[in-house]
mmCIF file of C-alpha atoms and ligand atoms in Angstrom:
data_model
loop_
_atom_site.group_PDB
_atom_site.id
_atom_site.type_symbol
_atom_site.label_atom_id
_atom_site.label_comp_id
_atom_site.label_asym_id
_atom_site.label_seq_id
_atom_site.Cartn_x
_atom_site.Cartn_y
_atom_site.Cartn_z
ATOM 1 C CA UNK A 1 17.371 43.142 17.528
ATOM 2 C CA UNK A 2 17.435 42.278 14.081
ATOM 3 C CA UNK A 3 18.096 38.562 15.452
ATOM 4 C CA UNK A 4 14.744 38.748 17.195
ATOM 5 C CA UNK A 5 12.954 40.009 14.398
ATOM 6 C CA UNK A 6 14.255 37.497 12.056
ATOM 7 C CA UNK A 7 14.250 35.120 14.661
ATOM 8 C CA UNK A 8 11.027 35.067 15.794
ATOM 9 C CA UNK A 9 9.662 33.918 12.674
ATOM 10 C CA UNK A 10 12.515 31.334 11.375
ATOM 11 C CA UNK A 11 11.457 30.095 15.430
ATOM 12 C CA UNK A 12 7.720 29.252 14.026
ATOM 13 C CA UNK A 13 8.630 28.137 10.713
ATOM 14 C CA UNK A 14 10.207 25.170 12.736
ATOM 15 C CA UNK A 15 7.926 24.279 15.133
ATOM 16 C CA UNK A 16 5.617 23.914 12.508
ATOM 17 C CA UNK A 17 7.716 22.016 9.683
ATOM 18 C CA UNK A 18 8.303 18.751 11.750
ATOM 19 C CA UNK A 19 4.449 18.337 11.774
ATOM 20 C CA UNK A 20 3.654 19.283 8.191
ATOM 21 C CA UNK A 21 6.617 16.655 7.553
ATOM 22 C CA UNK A 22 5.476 13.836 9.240
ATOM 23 C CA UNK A 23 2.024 14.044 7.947
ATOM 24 C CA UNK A 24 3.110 14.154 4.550
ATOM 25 C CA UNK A 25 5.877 10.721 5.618
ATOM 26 C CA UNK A 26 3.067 8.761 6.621
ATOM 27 C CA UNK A 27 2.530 6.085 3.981
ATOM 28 C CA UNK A 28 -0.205 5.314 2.404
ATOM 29 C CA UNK A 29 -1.551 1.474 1.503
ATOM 30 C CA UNK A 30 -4.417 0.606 -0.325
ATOM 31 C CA UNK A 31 -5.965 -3.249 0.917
ATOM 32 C CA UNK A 32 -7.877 -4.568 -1.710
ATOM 33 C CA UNK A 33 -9.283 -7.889 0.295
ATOM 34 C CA UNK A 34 -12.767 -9.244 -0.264
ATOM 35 C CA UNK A 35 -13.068 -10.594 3.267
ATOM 36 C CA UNK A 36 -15.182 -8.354 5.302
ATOM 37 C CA UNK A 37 -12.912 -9.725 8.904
ATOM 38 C CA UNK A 38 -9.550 -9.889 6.986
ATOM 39 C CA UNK A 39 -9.909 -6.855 5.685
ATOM 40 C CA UNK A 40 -11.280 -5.105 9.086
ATOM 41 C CA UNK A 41 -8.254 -7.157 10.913
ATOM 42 C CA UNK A 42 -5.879 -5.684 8.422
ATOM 43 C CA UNK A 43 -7.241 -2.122 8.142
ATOM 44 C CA UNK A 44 -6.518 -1.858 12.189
ATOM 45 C CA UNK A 45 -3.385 -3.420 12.655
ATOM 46 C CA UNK A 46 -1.591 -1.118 9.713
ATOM 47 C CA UNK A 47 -3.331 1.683 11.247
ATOM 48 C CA UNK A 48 -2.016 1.279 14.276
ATOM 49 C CA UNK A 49 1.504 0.763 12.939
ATOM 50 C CA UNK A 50 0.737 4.129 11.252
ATOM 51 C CA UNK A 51 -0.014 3.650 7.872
ATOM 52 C CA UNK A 52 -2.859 5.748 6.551
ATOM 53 C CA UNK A 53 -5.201 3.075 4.752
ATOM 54 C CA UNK A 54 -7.425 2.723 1.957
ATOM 55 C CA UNK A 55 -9.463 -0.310 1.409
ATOM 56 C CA UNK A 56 -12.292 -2.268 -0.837
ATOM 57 C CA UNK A 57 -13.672 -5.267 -1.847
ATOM 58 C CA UNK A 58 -13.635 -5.151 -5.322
ATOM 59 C CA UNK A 59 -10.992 -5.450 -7.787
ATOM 60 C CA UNK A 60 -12.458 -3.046 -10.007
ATOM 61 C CA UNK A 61 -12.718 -0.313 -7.251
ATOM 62 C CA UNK A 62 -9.480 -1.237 -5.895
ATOM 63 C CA UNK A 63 -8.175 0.009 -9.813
ATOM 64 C CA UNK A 64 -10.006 3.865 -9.545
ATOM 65 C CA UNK A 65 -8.824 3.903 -6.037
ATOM 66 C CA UNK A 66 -5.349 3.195 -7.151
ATOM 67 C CA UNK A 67 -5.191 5.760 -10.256
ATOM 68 C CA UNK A 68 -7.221 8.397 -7.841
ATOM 69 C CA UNK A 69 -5.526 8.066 -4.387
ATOM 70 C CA UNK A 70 -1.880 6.895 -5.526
ATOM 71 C CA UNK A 71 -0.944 4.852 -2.775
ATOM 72 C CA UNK A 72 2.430 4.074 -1.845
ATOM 73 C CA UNK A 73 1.705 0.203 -1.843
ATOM 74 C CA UNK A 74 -1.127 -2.731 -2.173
ATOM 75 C CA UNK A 75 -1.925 -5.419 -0.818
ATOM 76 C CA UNK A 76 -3.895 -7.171 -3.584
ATOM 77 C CA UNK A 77 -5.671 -10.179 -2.265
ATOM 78 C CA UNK A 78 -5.735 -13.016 -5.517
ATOM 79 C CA UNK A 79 -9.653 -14.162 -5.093
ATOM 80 C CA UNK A 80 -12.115 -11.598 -5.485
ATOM 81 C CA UNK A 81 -15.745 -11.386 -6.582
ATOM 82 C CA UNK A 82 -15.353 -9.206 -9.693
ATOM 83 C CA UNK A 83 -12.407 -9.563 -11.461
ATOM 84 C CA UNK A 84 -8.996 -11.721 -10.166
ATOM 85 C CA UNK A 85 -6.335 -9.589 -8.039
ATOM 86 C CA UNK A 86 -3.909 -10.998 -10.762
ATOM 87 C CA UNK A 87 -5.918 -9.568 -13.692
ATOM 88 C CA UNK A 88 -6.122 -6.260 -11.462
ATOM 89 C CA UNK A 89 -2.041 -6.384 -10.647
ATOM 90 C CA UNK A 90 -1.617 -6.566 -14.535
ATOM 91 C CA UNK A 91 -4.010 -3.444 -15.476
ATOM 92 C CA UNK A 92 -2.251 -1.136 -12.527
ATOM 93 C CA UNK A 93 1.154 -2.287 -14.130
ATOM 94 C CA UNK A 94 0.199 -1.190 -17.198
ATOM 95 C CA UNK A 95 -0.939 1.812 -16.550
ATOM 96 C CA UNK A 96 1.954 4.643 -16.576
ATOM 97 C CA UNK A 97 -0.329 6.497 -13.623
ATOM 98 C CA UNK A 98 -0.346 3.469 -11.001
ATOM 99 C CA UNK A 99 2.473 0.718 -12.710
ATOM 100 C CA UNK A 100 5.460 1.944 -10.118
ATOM 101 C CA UNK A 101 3.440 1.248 -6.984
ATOM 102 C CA UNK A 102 4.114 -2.085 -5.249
ATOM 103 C CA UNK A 103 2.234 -4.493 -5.422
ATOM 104 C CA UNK A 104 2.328 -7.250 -2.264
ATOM 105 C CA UNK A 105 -0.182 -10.285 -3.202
ATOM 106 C CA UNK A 106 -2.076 -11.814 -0.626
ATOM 107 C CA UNK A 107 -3.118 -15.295 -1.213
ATOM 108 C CA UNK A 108 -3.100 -18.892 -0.126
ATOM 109 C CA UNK A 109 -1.003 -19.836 -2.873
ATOM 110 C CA UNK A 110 -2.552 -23.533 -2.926
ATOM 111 C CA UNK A 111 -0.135 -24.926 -5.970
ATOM 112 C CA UNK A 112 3.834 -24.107 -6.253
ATOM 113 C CA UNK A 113 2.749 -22.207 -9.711
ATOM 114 C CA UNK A 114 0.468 -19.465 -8.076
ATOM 115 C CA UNK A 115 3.482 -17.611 -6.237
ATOM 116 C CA UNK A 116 5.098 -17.399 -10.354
ATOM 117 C CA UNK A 117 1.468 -16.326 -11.780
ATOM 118 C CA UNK A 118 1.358 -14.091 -9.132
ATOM 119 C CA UNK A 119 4.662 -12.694 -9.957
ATOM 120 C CA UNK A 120 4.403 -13.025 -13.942
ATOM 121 C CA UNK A 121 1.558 -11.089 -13.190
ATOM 122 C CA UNK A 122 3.712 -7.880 -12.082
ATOM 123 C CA UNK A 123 3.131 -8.215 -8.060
ATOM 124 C CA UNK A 124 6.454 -7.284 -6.071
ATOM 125 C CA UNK A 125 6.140 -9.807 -3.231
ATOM 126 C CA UNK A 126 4.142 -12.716 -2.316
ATOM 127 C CA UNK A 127 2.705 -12.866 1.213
ATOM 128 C CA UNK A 128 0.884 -16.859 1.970
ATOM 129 C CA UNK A 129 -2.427 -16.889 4.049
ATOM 130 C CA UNK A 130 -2.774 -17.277 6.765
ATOM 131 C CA UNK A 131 -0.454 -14.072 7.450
ATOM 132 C CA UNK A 132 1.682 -13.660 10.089
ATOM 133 C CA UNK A 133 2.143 -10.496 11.072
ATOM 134 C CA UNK A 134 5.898 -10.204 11.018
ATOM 135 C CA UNK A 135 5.955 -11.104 8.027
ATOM 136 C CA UNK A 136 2.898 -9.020 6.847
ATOM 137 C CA UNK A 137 4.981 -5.863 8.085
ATOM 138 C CA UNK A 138 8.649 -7.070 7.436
ATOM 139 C CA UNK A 139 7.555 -7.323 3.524
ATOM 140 C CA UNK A 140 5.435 -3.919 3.581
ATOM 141 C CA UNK A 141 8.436 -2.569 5.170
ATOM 142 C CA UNK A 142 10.962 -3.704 2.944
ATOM 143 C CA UNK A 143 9.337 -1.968 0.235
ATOM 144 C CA UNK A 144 8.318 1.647 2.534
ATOM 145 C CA UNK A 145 11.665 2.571 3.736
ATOM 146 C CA UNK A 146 13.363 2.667 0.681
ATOM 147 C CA UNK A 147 13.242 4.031 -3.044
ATOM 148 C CA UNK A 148 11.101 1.731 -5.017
ATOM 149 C CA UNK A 149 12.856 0.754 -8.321
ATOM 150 C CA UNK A 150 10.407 -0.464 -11.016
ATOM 151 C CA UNK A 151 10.841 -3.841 -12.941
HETATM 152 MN MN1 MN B 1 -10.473 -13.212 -1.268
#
């Protein structure tokens, strides 16, 4: 009897944990892309692979939303209207509240020098437009399912 009685709620406490756990797993990216259609197209597809997502089109919006939401990744698109993704990549990396969140550029990367700006700049990864989507997710994953070790 005392089984039952202890049982009963030890019984509940794990129905309920798996749940709880899984909503506090899912990941979280920010997309900080200044094309209206890229950025929809994006927003679905990682929502559908279960990411929880946070998007804008600014680069100066995309740096509050970083410091207030504290994603578990971005995907910082290079040419936006306000300031560069680059100049954004190198305030969030300097900034003790947002610099240990990866950052995954997203560009066209027209000359061989804009993948090492990009990278000089403090962003993780480099993904070329146009993406493909395995390697969209392969690179988001490779950063998600384990630790991530600052520079
Ligand atoms: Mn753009």
């Amino acid at each position: 009897m005392s089984m039952s009685r202890s049982g009963n709620p030890d019984a509940a406490e794990k129905m309920k944990a798996p749940a709880h756990q899984e909503n506090e797993k899912r990941k979280r990216i920010l997309v900080v892309e200044d094309n209206q259609l890229s950025l929809r197209l994006l927003n679905q597809l990682l929502k559908v692979r279960g990411y929880e997502i946070f998007e804008t089109l600014q680069g100066r919006e995309a740096i509050d939303l970083a410091r207030h939401e504290q994603p578990d990744l971005i995907l910082m698109d290079i040419r936006l209207p306000d300031i560069c993704g680059l100049d954004v990549t190198r305030l969030l990396k300097q900034d003790d509240q947002t610099k240990t969140i990866p950052i995954i550029a997203v560009s066209a990367f027209i000359t061989p020098g804009d993948e090492k700006k990009a990278l000089d700049s403090g962003c993780n990864a480099c993904i070329a437009k146009p993406i493909t989507l395995h390697n969209l997710l392969r690179t988001i994953e490779s950063f998600l399912s384990r630790p991530f070790v600052p520079q």
